[in-house]
PDB file of C-alpha atoms and ligand atoms in Angstrom:
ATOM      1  CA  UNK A   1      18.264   9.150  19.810  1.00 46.00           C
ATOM      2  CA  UNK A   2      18.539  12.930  19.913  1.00 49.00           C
ATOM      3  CA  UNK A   3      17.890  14.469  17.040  1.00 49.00           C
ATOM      4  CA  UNK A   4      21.143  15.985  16.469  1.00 54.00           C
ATOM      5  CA  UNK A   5      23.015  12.866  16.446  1.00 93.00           C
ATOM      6  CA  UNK A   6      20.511  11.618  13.346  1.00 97.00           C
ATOM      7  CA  UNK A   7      21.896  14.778  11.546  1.00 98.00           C
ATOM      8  CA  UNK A   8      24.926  14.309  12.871  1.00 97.00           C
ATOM      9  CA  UNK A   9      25.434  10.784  11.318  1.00 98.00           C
ATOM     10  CA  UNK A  10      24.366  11.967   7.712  1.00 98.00           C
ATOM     11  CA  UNK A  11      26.258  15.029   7.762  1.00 98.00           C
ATOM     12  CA  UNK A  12      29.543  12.776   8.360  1.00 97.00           C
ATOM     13  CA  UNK A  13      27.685   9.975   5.731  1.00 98.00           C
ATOM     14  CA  UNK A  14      27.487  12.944   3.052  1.00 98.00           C
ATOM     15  CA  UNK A  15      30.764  12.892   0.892  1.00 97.00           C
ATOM     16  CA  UNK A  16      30.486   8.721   1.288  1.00 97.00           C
ATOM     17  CA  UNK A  17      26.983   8.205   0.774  1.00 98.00           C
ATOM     18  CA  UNK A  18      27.063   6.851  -2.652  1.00 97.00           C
ATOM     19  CA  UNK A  19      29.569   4.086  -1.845  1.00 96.00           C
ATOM     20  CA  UNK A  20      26.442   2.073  -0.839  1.00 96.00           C
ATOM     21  CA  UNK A  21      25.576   1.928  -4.772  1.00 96.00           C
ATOM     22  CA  UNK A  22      27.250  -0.530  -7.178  1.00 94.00           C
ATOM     23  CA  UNK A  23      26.496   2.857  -9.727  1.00 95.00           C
ATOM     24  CA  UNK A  24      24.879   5.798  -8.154  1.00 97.00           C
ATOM     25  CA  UNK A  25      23.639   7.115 -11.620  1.00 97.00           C
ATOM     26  CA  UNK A  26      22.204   3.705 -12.549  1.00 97.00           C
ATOM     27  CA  UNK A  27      20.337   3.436  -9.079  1.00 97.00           C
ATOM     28  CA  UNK A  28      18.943   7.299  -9.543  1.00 98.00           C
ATOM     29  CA  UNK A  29      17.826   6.558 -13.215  1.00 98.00           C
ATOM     30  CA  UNK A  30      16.140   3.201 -12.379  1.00 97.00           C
ATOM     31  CA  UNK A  31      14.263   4.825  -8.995  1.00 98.00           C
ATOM     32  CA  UNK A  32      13.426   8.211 -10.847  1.00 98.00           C
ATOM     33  CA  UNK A  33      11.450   6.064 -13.620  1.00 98.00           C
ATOM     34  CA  UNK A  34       9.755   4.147 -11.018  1.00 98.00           C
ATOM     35  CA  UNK A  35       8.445   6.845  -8.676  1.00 98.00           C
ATOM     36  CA  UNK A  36       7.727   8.602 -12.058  1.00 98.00           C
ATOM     37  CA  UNK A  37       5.512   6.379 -13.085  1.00 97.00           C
ATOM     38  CA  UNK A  38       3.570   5.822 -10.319  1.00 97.00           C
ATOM     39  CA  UNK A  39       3.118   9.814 -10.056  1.00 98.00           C
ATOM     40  CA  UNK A  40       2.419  10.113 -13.985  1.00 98.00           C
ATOM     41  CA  UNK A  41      -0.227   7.092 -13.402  1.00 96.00           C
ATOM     42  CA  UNK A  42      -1.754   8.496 -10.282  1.00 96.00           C
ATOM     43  CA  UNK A  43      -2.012  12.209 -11.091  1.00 98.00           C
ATOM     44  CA  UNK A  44      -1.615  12.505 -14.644  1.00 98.00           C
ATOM     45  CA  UNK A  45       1.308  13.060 -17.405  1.00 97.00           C
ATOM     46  CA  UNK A  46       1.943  16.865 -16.817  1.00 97.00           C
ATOM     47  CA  UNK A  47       5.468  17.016 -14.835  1.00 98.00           C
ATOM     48  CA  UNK A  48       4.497  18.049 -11.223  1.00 98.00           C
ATOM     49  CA  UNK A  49       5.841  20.324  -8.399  1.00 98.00           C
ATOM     50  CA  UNK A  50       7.305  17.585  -5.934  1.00 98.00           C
ATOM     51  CA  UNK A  51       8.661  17.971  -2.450  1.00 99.00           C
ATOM     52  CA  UNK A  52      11.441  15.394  -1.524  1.00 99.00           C
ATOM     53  CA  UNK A  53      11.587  15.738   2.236  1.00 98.00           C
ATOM     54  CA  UNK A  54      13.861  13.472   2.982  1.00 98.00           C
ATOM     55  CA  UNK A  55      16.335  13.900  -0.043  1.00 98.00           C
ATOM     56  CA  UNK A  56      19.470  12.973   1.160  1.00 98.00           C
ATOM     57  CA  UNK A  57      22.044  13.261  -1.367  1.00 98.00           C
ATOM     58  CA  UNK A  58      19.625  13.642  -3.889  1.00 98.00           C
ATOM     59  CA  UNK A  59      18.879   9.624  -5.086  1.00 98.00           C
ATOM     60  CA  UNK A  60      15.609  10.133  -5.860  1.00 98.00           C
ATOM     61  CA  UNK A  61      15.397  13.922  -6.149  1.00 98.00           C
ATOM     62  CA  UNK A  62      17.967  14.063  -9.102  1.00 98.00           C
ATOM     63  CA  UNK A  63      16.786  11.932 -11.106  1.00 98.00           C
ATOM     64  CA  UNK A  64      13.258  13.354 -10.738  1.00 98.00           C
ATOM     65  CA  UNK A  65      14.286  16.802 -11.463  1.00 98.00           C
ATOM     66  CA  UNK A  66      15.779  15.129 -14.719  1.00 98.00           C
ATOM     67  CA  UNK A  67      12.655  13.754 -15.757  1.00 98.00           C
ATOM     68  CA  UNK A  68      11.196  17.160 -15.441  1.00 98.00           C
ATOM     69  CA  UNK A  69       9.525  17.741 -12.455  1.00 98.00           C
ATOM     70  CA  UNK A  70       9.870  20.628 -10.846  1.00 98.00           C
ATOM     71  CA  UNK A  71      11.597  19.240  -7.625  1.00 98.00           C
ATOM     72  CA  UNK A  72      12.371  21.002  -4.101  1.00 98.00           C
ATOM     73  CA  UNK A  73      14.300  18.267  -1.764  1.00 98.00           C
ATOM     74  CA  UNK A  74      14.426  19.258   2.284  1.00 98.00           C
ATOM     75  CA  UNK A  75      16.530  17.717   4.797  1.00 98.00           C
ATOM     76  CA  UNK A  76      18.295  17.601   8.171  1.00 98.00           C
ATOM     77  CA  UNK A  77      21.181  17.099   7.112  1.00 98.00           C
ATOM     78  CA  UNK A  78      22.784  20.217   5.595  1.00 98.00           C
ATOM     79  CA  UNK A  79      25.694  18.778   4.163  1.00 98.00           C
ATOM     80  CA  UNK A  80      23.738  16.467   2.308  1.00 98.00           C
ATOM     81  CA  UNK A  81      21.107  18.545   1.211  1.00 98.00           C
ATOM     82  CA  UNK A  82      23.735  20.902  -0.476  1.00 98.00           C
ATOM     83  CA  UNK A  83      25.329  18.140  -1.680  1.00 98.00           C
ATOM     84  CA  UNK A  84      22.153  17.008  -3.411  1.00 98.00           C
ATOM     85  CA  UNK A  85      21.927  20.616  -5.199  1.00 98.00           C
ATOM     86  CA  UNK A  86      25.544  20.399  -6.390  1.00 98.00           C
ATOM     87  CA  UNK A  87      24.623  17.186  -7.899  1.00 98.00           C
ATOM     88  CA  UNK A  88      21.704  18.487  -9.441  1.00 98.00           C
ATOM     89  CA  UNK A  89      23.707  20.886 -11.038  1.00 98.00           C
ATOM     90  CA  UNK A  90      26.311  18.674 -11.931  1.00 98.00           C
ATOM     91  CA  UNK A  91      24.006  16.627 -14.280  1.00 98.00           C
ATOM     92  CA  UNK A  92      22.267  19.785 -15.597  1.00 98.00           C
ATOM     93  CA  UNK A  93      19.248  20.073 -13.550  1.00 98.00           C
ATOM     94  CA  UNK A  94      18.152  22.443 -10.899  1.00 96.00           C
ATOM     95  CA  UNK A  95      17.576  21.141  -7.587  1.00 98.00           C
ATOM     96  CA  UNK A  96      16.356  23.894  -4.818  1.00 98.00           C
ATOM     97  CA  UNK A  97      17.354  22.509  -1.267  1.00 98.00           C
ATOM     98  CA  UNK A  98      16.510  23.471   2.316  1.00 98.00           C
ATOM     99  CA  UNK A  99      17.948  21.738   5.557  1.00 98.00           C
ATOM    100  CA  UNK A 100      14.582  21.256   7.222  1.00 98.00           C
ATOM    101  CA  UNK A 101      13.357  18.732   9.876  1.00 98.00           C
ATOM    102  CA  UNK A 102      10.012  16.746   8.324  1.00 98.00           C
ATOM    103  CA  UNK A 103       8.752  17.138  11.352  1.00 98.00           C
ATOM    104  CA  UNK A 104       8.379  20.632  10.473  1.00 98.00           C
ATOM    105  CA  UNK A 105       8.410  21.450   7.218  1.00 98.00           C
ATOM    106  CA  UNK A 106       8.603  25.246   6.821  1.00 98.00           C
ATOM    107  CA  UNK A 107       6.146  25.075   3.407  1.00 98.00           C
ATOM    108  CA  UNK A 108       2.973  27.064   2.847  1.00 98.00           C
ATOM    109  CA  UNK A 109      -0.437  24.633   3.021  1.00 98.00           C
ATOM    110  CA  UNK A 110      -1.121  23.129  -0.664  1.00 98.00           C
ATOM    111  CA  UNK A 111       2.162  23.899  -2.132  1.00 98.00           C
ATOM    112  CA  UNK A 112       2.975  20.790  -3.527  1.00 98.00           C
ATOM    113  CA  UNK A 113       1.268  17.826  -6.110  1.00 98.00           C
ATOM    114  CA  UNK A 114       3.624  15.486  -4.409  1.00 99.00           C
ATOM    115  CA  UNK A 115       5.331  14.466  -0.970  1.00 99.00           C
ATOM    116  CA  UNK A 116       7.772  11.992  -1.359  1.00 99.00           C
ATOM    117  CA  UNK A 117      10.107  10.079   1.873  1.00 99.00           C
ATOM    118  CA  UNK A 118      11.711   7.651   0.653  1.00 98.00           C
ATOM    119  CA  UNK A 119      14.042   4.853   1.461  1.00 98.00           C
ATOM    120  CA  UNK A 120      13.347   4.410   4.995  1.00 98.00           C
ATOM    121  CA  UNK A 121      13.952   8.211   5.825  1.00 98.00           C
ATOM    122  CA  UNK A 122      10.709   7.519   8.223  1.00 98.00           C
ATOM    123  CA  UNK A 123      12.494   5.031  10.234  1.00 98.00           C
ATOM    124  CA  UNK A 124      14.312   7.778  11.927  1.00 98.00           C
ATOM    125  CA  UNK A 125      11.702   9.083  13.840  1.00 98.00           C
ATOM    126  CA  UNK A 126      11.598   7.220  16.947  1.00 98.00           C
ATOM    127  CA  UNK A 127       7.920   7.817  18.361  1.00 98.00           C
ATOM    128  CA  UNK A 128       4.084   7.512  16.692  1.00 98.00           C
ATOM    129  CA  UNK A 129       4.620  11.173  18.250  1.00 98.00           C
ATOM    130  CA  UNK A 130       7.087  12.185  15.977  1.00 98.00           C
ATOM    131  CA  UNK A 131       5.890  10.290  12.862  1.00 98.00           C
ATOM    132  CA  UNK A 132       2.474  11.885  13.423  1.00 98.00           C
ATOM    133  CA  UNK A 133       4.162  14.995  13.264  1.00 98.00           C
ATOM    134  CA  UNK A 134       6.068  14.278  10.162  1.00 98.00           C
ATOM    135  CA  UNK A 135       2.420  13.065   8.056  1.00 98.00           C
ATOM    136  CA  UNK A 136       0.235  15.984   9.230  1.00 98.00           C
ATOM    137  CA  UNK A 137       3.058  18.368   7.774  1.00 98.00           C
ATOM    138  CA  UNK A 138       3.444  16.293   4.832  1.00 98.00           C
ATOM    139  CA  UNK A 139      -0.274  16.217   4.220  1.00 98.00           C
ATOM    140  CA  UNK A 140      -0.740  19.907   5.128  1.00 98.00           C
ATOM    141  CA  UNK A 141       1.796  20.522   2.803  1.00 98.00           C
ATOM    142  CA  UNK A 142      -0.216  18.937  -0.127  1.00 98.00           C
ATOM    143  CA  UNK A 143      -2.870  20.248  -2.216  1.00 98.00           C
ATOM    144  CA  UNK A 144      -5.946  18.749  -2.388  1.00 98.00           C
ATOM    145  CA  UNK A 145      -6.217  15.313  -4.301  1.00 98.00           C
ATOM    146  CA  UNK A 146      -2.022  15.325  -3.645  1.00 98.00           C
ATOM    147  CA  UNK A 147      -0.063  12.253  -3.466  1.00 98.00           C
ATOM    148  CA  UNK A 148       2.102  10.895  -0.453  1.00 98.00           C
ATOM    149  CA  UNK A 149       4.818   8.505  -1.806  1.00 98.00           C
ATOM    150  CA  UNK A 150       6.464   6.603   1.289  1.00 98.00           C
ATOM    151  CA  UNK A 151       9.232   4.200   0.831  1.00 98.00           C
ATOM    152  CA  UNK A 152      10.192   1.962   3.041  1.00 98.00           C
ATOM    153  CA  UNK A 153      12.430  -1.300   4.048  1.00 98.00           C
ATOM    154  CA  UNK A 154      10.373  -4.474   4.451  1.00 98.00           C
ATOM    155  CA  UNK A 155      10.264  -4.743   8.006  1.00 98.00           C
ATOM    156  CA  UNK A 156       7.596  -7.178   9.049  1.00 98.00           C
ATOM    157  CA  UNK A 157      10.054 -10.444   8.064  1.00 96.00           C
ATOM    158  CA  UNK A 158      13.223  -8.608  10.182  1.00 98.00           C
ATOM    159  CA  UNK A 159      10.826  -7.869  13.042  1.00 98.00           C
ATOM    160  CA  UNK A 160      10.493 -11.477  12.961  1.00 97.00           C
ATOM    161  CA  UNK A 161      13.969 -12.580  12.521  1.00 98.00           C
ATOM    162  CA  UNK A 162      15.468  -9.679  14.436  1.00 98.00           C
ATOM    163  CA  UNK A 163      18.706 -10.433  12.017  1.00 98.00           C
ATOM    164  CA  UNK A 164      22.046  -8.237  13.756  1.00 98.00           C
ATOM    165  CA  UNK A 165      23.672  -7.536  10.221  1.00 98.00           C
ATOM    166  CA  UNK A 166      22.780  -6.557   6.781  1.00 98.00           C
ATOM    167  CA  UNK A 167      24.739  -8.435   3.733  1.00 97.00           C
ATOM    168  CA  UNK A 168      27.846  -6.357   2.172  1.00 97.00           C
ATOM    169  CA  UNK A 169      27.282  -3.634  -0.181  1.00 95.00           C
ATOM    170  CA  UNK A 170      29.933  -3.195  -2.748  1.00 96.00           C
ATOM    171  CA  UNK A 171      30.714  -0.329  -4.626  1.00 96.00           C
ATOM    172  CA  UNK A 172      34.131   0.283  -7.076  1.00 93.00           C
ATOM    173  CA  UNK A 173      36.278   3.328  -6.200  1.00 93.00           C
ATOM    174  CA  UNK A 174      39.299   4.542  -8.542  1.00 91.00           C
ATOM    175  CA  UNK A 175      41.129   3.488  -6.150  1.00 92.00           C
ATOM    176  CA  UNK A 176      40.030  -0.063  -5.202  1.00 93.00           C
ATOM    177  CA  UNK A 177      36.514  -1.338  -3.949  1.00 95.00           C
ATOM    178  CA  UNK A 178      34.346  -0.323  -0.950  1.00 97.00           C
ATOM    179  CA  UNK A 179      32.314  -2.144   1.527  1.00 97.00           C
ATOM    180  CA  UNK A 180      29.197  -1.057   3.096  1.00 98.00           C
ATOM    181  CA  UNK A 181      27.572  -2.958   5.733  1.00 98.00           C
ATOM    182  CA  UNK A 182      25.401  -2.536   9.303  1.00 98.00           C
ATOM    183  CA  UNK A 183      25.166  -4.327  12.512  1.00 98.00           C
ATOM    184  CA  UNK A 184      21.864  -3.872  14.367  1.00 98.00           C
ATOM    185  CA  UNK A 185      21.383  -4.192  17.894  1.00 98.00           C
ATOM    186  CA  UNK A 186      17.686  -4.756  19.268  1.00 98.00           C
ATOM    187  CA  UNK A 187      16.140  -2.533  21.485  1.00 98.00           C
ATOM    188  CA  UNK A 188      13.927  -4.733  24.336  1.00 98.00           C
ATOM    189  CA  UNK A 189      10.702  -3.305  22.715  1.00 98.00           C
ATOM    190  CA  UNK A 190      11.851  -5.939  19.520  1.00 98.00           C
ATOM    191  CA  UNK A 191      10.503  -2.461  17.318  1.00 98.00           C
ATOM    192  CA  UNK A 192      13.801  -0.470  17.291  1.00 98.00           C
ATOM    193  CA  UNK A 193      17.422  -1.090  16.833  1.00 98.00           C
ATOM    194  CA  UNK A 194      20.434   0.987  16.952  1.00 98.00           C
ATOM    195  CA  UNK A 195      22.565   0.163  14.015  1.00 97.00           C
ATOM    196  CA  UNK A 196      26.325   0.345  13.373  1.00 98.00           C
ATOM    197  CA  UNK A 197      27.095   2.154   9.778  1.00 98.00           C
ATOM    198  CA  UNK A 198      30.273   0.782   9.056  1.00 98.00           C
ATOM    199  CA  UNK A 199      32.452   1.491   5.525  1.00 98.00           C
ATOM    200  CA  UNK A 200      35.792   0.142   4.465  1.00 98.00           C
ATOM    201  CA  UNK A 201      37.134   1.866   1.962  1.00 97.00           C
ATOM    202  CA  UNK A 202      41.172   1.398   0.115  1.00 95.00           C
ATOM    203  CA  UNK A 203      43.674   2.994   1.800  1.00 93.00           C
ATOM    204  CA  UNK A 204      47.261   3.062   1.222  1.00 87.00           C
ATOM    205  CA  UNK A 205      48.091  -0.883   1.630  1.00 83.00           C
ATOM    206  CA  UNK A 206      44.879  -1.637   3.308  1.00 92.00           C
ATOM    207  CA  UNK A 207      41.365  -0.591   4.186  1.00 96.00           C
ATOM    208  CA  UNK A 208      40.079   2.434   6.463  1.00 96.00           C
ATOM    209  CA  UNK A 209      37.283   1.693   8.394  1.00 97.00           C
ATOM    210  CA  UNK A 210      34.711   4.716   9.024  1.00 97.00           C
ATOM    211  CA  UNK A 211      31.889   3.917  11.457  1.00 97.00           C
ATOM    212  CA  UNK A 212      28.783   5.909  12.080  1.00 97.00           C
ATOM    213  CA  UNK A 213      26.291   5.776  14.677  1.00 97.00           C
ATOM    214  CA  UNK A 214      22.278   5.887  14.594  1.00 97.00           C
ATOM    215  CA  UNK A 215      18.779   4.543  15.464  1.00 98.00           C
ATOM    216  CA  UNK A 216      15.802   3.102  13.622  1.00 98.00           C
ATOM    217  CA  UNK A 217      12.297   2.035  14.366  1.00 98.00           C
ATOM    218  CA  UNK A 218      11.267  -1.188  12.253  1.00 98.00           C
ATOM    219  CA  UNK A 219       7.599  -0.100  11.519  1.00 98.00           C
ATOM    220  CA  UNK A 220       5.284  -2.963  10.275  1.00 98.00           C
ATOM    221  CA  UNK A 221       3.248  -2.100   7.079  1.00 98.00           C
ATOM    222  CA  UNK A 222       0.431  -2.155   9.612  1.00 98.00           C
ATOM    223  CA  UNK A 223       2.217   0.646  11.760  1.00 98.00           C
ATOM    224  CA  UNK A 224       3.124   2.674   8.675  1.00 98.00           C
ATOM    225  CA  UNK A 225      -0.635   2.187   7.602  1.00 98.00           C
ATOM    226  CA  UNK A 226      -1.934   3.210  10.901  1.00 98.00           C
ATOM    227  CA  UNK A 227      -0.228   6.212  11.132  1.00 98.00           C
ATOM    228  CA  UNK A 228      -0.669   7.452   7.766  1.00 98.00           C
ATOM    229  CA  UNK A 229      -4.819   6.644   8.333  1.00 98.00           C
ATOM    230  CA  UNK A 230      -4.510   8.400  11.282  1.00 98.00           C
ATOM    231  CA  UNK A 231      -2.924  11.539   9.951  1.00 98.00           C
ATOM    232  CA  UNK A 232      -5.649  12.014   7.588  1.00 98.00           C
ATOM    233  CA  UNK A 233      -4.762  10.284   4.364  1.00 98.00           C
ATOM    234  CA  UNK A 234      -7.117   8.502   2.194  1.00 98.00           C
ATOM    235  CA  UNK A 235      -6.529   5.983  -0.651  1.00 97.00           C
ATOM    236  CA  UNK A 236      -3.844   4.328   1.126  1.00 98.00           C
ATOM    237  CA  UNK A 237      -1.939   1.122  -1.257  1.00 97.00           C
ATOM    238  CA  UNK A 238       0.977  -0.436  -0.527  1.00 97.00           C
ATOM    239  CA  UNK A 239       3.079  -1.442  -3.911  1.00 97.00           C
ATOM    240  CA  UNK A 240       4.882  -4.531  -3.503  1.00 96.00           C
ATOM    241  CA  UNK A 241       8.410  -4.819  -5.179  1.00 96.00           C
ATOM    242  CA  UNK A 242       7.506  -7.723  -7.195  1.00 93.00           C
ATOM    243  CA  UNK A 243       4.919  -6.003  -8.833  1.00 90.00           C
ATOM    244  CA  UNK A 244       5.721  -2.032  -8.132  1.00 86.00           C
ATOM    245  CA  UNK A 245       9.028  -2.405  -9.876  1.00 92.00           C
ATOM    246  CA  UNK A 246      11.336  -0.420  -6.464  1.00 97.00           C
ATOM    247  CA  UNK A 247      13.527  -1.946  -4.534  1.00 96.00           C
ATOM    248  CA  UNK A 248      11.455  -0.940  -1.341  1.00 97.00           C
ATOM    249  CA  UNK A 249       7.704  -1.461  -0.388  1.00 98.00           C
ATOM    250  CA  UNK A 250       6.208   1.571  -1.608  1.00 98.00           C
ATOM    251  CA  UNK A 251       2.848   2.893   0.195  1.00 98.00           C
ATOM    252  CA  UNK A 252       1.126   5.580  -1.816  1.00 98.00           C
ATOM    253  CA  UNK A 253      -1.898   7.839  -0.221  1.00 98.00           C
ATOM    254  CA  UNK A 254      -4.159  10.740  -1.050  1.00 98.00           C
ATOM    255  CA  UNK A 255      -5.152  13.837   0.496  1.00 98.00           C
ATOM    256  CA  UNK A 256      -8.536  13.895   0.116  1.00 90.00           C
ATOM    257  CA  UNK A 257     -10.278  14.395  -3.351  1.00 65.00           C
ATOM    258  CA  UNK A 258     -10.861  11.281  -5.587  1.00 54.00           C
ATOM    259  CA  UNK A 259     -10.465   7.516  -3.520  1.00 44.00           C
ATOM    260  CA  UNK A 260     -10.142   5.203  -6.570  1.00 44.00           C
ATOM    261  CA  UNK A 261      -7.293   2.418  -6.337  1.00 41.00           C
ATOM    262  CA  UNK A 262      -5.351   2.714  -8.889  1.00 40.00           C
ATOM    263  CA  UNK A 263      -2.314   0.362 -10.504  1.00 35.00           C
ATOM    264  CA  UNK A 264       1.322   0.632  -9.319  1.00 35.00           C
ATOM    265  CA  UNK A 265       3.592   1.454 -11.819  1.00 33.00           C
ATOM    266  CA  UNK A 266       6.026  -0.022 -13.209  1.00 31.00           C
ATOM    267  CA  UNK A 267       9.840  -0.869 -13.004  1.00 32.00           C
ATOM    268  CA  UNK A 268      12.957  -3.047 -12.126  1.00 33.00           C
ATOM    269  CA  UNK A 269      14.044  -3.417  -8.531  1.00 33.00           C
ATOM    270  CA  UNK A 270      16.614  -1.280  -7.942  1.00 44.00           C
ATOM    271  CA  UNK A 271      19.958  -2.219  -6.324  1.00 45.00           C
ATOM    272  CA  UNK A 272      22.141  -0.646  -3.096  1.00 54.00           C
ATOM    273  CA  UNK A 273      23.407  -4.145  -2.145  1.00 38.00           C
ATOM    274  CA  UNK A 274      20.193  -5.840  -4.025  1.00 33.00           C
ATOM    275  CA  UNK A 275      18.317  -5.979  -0.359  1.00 30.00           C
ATOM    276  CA  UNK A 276      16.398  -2.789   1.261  1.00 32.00           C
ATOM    277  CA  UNK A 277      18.476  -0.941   3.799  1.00 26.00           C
ATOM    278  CA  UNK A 278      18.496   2.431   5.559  1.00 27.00           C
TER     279      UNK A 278
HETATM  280  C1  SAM B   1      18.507   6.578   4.254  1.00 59.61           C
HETATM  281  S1  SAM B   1      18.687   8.284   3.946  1.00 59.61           S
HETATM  282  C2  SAM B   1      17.783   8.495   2.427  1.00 59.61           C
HETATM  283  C3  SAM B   1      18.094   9.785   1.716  1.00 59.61           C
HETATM  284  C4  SAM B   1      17.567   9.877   0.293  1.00 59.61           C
HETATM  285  N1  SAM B   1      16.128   9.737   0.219  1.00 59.61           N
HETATM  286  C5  SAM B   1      18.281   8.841  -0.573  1.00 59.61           C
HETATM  287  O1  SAM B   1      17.689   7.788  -0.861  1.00 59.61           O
HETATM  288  O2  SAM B   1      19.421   9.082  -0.932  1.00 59.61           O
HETATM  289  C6  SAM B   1      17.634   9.008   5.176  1.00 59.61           C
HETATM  290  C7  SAM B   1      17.590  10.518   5.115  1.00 59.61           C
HETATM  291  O3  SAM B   1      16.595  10.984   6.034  1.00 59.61           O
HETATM  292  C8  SAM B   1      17.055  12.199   6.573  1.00 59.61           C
HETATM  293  N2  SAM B   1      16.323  12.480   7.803  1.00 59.61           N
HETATM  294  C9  SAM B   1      16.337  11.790   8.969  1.00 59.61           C
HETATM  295  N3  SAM B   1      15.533  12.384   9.873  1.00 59.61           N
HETATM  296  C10 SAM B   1      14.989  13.467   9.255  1.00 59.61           C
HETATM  297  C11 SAM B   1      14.090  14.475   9.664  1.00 59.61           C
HETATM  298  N4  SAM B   1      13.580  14.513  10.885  1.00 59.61           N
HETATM  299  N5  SAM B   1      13.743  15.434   8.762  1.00 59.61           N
HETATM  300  C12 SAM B   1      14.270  15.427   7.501  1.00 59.61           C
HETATM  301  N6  SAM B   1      15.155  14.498   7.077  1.00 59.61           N
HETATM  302  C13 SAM B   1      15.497  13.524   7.932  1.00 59.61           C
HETATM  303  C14 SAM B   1      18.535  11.969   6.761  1.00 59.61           C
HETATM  304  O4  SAM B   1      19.259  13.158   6.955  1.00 59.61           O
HETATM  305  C15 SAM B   1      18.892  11.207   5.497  1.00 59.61           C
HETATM  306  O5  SAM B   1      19.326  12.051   4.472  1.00 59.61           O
END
């Protein structure tokens, strides 16, 4: 899928994004203390300077910023990446955003402790090309001894199962409650999928339906691992939700300086529908 059409679908996703939450605010709280934890444990307790490449809306990136890190969030989407500022601001935290492709991040080498993708942002590159290009930037883009924080749906069962829907997501409205749910349909390679987005939210006597358009590739843990070896990375763990505490499998990795294995940190699953989801 081109990449304007993966822009294109978040762009129109934007101003409805956080219908997939039961609470928005809840879900950023829970994930910020999480993915703080595991950056406090790994790097130490001083708040650090953290690039969200992937921030979307801001899920992660606000709540972040409101723990105090010091928090720049890129994406390809501009609407959503100025929606993620607004909502930074909104809460009383600063959020700087750029619409930038991860594929190129337009960062000096070494300017950040952190780089964080998370919730299956990776998914949406379509090639080992692509996602090659993505971790080199991400790693360039680290100092030395950094942290990479992936996030990620648990693919290996689905790759099995190849399921064609995800369960409903419900979120409350003022006006009534909304419905978020996917249908996938399998590529021939069994690896990628293009998926239906489709919300149903009240209308006037009824429901409007708003359906959105994209592509995913279901990368194993062993394909994420691969490629993140591959691009350099050392230190590589993958932190389990029943013992990492987020919703998602969570694969943490070093550029270069020290290799010791450390402990995940520790949390709650979060929610969007209770399941992981892109
Ligand atoms: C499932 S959303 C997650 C967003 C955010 N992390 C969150 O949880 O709210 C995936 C995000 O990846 C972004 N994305 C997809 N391809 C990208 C690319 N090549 N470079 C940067 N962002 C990209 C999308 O625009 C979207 O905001």
């Amino acid at each position: 899928m081109a990449e304007s059409s993966v822009r294109d679908f978040y762009d129109a996703l934007a101003g409805d994004y956080h219908l997939m939450f039961a609470d928005w605010d809840r879900s950023m709280a829970r994930q910020a203390a999480v993915l703080d934890g595991l950056v406090r444990h790994r790097l130490g307790e001083r708040p650090h300077r953290i690039l969200d490449c992937a921030c979307g809306i801001g899920t992660q990136a606000v709540g972040l910023a409101l723990r105090g890190h010091e928090v720049v969030g890129g994406d390809l989407s501009p609407v959503a990446a100025a929606r993620a500022a607004a909502e930074a601001s909104a809460r009383g935290t600063r959020l700087a955003t750029v619409a930038a492709d991860m594929r190129a991040l337009p960062f000096a080498p070494a300017s950040f402790d952190v780089v964080l993708c998370a919730d299956n942002s990776l998914a949406h590159l379509l090639t080992a090309h692509d996602v090659t290009r993505a971790l080199t930037g991400m790693r360039r883009t680290l100092r030395d001894g950094g942290l990479l924080v992936l996030t990620v749906r648990a693919y290996d069962e689905l790759r099995r199962t190849h399921p064609t829907a995800t369960p409903p997501q419900v979120a409350r409205t003022p006006d009534g409650r909304a419905i978020t749910f996917q249908l996938w349909h399998w590529h021939e390679d069994g690896e990628r999928y293009d998926l239906e987005h489709f919300q149903l939210v009240p209308a006037a006597g009824g429901w409007q339906v708003r359906v959105r358009r994209t592509t995913s590739w279901a990368l194993t843990r062993a394909q994420v691992t691969r490629l993140v070896t591959e691009a350099g990375f050392t230190d590589i763990m993958w932190h389990e939700p029943d013992t990492g505490g987020y919703y998602q499998p969570v694969l943490t990795a070093r550029r270069g300086g020290r290799t010791r294995r450390g402990t995940p940190g520790s949390g709650r699953p979060d929610d969007k529908g209770g399941s992981s989801r892109a």
